Coordinates of C-alpha atoms in Angstrom, one line a residue:
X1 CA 0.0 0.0 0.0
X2 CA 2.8 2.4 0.8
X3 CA 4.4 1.8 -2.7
X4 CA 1.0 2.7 -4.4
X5 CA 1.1 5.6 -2.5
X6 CA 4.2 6.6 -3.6
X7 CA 3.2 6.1 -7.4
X8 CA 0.1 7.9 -6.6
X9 CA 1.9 11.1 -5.9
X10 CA 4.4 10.3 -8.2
X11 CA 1.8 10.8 -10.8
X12 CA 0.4 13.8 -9.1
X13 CA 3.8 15.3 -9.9
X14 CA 3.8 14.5 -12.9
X15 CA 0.7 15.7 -14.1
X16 CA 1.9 19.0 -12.4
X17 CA 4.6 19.1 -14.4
X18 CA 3.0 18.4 -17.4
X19 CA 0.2 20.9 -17.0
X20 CA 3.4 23.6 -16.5
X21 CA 4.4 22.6 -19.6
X22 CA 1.5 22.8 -21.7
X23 CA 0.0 25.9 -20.0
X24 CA 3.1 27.5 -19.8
X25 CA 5.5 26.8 -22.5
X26 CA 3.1 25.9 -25.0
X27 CA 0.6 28.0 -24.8
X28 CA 2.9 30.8 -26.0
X29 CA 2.5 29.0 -29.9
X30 CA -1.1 28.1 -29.3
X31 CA -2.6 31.9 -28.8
X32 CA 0.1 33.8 -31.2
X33 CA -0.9 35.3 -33.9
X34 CA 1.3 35.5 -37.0
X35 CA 2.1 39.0 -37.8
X36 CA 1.9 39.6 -41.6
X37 CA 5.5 41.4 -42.1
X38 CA 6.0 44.4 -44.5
X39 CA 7.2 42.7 -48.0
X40 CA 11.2 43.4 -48.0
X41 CA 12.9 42.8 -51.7
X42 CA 16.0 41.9 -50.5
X43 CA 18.4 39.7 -52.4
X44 CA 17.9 35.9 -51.2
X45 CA 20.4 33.0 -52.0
X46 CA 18.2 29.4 -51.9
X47 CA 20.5 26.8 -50.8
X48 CA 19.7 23.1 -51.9
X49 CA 22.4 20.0 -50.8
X50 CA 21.7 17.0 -53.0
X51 CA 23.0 13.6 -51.8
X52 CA 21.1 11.1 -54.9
X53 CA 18.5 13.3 -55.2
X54 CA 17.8 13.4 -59.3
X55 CA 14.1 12.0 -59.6
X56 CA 13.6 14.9 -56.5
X57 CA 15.2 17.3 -57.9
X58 CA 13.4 17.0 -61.5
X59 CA 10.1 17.0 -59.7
X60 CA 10.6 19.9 -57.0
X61 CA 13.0 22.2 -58.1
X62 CA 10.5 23.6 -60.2
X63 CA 8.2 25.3 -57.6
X64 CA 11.9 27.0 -56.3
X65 CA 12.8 28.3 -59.7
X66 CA 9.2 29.7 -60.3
X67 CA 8.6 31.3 -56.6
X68 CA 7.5 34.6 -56.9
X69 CA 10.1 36.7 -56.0
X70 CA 12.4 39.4 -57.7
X71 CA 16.0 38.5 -56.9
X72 CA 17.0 35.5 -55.8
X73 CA 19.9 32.7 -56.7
X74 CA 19.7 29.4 -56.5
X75 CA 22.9 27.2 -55.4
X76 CA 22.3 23.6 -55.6
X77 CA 25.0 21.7 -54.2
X78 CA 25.7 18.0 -55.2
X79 CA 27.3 16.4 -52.4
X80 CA 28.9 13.4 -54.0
X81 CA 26.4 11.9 -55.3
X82 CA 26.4 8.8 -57.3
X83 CA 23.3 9.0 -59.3
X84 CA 22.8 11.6 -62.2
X85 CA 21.8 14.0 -59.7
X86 CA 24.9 16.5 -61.4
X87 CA 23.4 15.9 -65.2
X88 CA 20.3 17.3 -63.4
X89 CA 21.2 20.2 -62.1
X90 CA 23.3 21.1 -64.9
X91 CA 20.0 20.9 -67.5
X92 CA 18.3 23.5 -65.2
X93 CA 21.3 25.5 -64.7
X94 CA 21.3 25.4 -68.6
X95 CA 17.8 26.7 -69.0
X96 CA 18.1 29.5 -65.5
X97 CA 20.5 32.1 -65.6
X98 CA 20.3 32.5 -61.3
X99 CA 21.3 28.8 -60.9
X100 CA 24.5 28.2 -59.8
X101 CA 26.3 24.7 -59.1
X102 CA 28.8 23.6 -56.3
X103 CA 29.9 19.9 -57.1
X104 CA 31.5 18.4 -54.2
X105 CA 33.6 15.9 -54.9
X106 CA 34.7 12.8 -52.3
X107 CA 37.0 14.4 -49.2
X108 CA 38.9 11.6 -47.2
X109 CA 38.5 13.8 -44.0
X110 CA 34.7 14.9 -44.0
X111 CA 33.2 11.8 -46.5
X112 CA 29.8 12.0 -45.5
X113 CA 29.5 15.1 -44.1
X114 CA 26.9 17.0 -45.4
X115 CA 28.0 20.2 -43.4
X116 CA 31.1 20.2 -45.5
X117 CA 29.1 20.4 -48.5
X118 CA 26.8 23.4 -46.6
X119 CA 29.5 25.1 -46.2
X120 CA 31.0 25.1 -49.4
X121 CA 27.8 26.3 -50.9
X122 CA 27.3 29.2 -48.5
X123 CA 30.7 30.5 -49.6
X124 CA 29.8 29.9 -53.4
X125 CA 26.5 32.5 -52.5
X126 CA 26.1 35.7 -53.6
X127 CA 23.4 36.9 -51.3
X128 CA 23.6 37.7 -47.6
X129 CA 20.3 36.4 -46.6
X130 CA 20.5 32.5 -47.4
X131 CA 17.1 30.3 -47.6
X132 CA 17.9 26.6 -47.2
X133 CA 15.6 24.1 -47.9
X134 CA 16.1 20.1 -49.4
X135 CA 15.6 18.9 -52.4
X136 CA 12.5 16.7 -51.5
X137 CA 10.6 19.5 -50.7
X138 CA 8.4 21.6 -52.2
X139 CA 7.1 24.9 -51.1
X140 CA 3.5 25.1 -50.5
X141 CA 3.2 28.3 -52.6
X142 CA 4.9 30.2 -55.1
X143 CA 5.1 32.7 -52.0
X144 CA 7.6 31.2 -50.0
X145 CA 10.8 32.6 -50.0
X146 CA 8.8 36.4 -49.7
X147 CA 7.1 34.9 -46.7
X148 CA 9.7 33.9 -45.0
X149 CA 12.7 36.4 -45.8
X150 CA 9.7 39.0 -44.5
X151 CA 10.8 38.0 -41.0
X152 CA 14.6 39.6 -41.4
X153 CA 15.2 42.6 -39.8
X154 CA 18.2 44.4 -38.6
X155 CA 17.6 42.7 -35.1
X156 CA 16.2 39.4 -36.4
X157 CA 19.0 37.4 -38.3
X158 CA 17.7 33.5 -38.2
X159 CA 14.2 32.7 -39.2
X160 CA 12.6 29.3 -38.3
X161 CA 9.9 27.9 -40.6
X162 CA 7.4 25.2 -40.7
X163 CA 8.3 22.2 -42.6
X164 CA 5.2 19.4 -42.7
X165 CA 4.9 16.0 -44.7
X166 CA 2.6 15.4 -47.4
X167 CA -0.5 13.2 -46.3
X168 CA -1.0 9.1 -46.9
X169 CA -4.4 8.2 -47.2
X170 CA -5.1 4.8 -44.6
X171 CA -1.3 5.2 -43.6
X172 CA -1.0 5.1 -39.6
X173 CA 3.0 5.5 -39.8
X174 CA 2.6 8.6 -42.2
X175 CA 0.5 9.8 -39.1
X176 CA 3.1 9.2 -36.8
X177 CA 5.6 11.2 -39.3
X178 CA 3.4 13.6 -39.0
X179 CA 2.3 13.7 -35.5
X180 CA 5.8 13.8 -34.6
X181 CA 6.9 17.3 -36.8
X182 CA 3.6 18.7 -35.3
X183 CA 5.2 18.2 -31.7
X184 CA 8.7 19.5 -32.5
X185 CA 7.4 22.3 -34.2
X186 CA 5.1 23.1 -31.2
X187 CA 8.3 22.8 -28.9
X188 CA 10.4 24.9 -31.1
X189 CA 8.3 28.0 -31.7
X190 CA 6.8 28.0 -28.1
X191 CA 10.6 27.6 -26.9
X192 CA 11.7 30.7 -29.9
X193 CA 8.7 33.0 -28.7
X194 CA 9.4 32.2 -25.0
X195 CA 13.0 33.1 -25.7
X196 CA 14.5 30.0 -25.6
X197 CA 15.1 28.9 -29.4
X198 CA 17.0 25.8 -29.9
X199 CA 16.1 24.3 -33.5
X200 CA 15.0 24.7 -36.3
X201 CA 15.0 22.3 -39.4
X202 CA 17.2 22.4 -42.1
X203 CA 13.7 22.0 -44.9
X204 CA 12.3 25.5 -44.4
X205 CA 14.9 27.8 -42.4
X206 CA 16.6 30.8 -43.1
X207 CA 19.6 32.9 -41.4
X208 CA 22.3 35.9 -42.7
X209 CA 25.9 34.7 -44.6
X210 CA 27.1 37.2 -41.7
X211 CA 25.6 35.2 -39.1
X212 CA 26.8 32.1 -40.5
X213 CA 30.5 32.9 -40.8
X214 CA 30.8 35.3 -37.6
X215 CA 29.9 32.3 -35.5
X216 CA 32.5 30.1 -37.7
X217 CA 29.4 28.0 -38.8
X218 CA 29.5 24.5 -38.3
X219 CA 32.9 24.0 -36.8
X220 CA 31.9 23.9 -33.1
X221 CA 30.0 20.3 -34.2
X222 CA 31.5 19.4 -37.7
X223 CA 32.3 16.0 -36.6
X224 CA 28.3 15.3 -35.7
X225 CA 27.4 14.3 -38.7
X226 CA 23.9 15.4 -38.2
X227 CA 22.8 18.6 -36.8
X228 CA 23.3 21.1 -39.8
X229 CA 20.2 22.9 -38.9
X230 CA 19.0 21.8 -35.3
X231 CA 22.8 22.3 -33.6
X232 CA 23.4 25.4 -35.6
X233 CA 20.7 27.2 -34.4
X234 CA 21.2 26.0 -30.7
X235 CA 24.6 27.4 -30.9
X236 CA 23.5 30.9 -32.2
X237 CA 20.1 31.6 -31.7
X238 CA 18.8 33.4 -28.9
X239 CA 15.8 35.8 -27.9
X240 CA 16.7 38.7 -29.4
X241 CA 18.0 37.3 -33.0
X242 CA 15.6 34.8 -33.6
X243 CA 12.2 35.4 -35.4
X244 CA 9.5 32.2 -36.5
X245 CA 7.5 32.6 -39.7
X246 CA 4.5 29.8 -39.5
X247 CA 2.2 31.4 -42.4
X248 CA 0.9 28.9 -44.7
X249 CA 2.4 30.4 -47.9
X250 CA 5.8 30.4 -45.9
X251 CA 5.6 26.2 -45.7
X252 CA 7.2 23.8 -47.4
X253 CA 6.1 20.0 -47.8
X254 CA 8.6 16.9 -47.9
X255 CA 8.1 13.3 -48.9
X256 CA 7.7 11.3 -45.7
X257 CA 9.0 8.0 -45.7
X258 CA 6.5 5.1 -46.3
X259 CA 8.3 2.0 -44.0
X260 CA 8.9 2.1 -40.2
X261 CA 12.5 0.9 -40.7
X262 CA 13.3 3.6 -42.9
X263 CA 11.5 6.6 -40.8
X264 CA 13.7 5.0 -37.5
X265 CA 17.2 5.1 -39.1
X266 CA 16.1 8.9 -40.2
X267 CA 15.2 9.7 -36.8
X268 CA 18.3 7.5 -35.5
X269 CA 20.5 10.4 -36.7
X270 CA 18.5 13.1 -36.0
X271 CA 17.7 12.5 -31.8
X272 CA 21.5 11.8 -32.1
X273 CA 22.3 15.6 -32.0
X274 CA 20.2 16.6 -28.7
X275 CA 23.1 15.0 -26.6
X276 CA 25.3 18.3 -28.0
X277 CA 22.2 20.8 -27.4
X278 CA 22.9 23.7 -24.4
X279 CA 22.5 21.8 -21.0
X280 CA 19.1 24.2 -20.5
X281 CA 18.0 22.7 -23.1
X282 CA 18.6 19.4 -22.7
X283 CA 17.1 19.4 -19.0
X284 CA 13.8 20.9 -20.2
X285 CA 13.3 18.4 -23.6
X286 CA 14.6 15.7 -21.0
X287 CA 11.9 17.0 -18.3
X288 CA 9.4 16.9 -21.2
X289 CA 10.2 13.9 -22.6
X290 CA 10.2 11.8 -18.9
X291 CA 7.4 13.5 -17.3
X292 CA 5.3 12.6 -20.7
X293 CA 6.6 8.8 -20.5
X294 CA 6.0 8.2 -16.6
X295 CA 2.3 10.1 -16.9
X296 CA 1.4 7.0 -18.8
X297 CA 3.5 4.3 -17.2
X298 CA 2.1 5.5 -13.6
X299 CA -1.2 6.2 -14.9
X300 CA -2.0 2.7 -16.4
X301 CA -0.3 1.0 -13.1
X302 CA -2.7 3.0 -10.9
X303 CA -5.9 1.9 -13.0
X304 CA -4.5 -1.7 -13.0
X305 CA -4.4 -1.6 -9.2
X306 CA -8.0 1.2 -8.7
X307 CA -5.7 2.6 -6.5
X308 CA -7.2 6.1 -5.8
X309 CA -8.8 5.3 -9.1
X310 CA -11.5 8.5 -8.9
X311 CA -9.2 10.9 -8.3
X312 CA -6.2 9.3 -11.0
X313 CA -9.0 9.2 -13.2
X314 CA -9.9 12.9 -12.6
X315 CA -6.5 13.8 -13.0
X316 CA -6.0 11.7 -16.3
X317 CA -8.9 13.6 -18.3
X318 CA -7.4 17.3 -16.8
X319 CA -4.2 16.5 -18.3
X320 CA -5.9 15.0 -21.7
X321 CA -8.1 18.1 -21.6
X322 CA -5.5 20.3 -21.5
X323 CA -3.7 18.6 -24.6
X324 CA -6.4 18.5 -26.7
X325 CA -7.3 22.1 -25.9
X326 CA -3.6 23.3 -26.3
X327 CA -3.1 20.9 -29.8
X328 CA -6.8 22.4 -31.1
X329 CA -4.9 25.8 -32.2
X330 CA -1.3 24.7 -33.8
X331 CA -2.7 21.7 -35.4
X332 CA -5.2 24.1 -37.1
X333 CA -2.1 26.7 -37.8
X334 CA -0.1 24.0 -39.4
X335 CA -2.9 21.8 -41.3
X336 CA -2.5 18.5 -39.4
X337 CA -6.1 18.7 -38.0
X338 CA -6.9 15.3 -39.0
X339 CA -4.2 14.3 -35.9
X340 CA -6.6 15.0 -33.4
X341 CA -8.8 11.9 -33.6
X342 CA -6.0 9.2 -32.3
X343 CA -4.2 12.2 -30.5
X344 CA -3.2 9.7 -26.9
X345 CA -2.3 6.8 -29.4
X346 CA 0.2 8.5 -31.5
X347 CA 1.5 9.8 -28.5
X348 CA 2.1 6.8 -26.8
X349 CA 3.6 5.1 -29.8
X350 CA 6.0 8.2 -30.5
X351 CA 7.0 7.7 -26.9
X352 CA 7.5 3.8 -27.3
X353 CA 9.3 4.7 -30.6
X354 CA 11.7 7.4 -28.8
X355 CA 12.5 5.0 -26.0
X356 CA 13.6 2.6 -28.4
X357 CA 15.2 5.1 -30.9
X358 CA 17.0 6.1 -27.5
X359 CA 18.4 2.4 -26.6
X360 CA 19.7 1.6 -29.9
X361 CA 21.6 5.2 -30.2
X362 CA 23.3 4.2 -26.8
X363 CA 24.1 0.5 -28.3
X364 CA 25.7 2.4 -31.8
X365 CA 25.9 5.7 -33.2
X366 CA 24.5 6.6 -36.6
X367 CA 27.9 7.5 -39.0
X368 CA 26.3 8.8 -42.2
X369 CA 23.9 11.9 -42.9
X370 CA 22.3 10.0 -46.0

């Protein structure tokens, strides 16, 4: 009885905590407002790395060269591939007079680092606002680059953007996919507008050459082979420099992966970076992250057991309340309303997925970004 009692107020806790969370941190995304910013016509460099990306290339590149927007280059970088994806970009570089190419070729010391590649194309632009985005996405509209360079300023020197995945019809894993960016990009604006940026992702994100190059870019973590966007920004970005652009036109869509196995090495290399995030951080994703897995673990063992049941049960529907009410807004802002139907199962499988995800990256390390 005394060790029911003791998960019983474990739980308690825990629901605290998680309330804090939602109707503290998050809150701060699900009531903002975007701003519409004044239209700025400054020169934009759109940075693409390619790593066997030809097919993707021939069928998105398209909605980058005809964005509406009246000065802007477009580097495409080809990051040792070993597809056609240079004979590619060479055709459209042939037909579009603002598209310029940077072919990497194999480097003993950073094979398979697609920073080194990032980095060569950032020097090879001509523009001090740079764009980045991949090649298997596509922008949402012909708007996008205005949308999102309208958030530079003279104070405001990274912009974070919204970067979904296109819908499956009858697919639960593309739900997960997409569950998943719906959470990250709830944590990483309500963290930005709270002051605390520390992502962004590397599909739809934008920051000044200046910036870049003043805090020597990627060489603080050019051995993580991941973490071109996510530990880039959580080296530079802070309250005052950081602005977050989630207006429709300003999205871009990517193609999500269609088998578990593939979708779990992806994510494999990218919860491999948040070891190297600031320790702030990594204590409030960590707090997050635990307080979310044990609500359910403690929850479940008090039901099992009707210990207290009434009031666990009272305090289980508070805390789904409050998600559903706090999910209601972004998942409308970001188009992923559809979400909200299985909202407690895809939460318990992400968790299940990131504790395993977790396991295997402390058994081996992911070595390759593609």
């Amino acid at each position: 009885m005394v060790f029911l009692d003791f998960i019983f107020y474990a739980f308690v806790v825990v629901v605290i905590i998680q309330a804090i969370f939602y109707l503290f941190f998050f809150t701060r995304f699900t009531f903002l407002k975007q701003e519409k910013k004044r239209r700025k016509n400054i020169d934009v460099s759109v940075i693409i790395c390619a790593k066997n990306e030809a097919e993707n290339l021939q069928n998105f590149l398209p909605s980058i060269i005809n964005q509406d927007y009246p000065d802007f280059e477009i580097v495409l970088i080809n990051d040792t591939s070993n597809d056609n994806t240079l004979e590619v970009m060479e055709q459209f570089a042939k037909q579009y007079k603002n598209i310029k190419i940077v072919n990497v070729r194999s480097n003993e010391t950073f094979w398979g680092n697609k920073k080194y590649a990032l980095t060569l194309g950032i020097k090879a632009s001509t523009n001090e606002f740079l764009l980045f985005t991949d090649a298997d996405c596509k922008p949402v509209s012909k708007y996008w680059i205005r949308n999102m360079t309208s958030h530079f300023s003279k104070e405001k020197q990274l912009v974070l953007g919204y970067s979904g995945y296109s819908k499956i019809k009858n697919s639960l894993l593309n739900k997960l996919i997409r569950y998943e960016t719906l959470v990250t990009a709830m944590h990483y604006f309500s963290f930005a507008k709270l002051g605390l940026p520390y992502m962004g992702v590397g599909r739809n994100l934008a920051y000044t050459k200046t910036t870049f190059f003043k805090n020597n870019g990627f060489v603080n973590h050019m051995k993580v082979l991941s973490g071109d966007d996510d530990l880039f920004v959580n080296q530079i970005a802070n309250k005052k420099n950081t602005s977050i652009c989630f207006l429709k036109n300003g999205f871009t869509k990517s193609i999500p992966k269609t088998t578990f196995k593939s979708w779990f090495k992806q994510k494999r290399r990218h919860i491999s970076t948040a070891r190297y995030y600031k320790l702030k951080h990594k204590i409030l994703l960590t707090l997050i992250y635990s307080s979310q897995l044990l609500f359910w673990i403690l929850a479940i063992t008090l039901f099992i057991t009707t210990h207290n049941w009434y009031i666990v049960l009272a305090l289980f529907l508070f805390r789904v309340i409050i998600q559903y009410s706090i999910f209601r807004a972004p998942s409308k802002k970001l188009k992923e309303n559809d979400l909200l139907v299985i909202l407690p199962f895809l939460e318990v499988f992400l968790i299940l997925t990131q504790l395993t995800i977790f396991i295997n990256n402390l058994i081996s390390k992911p070595n390759y970004w593609k």
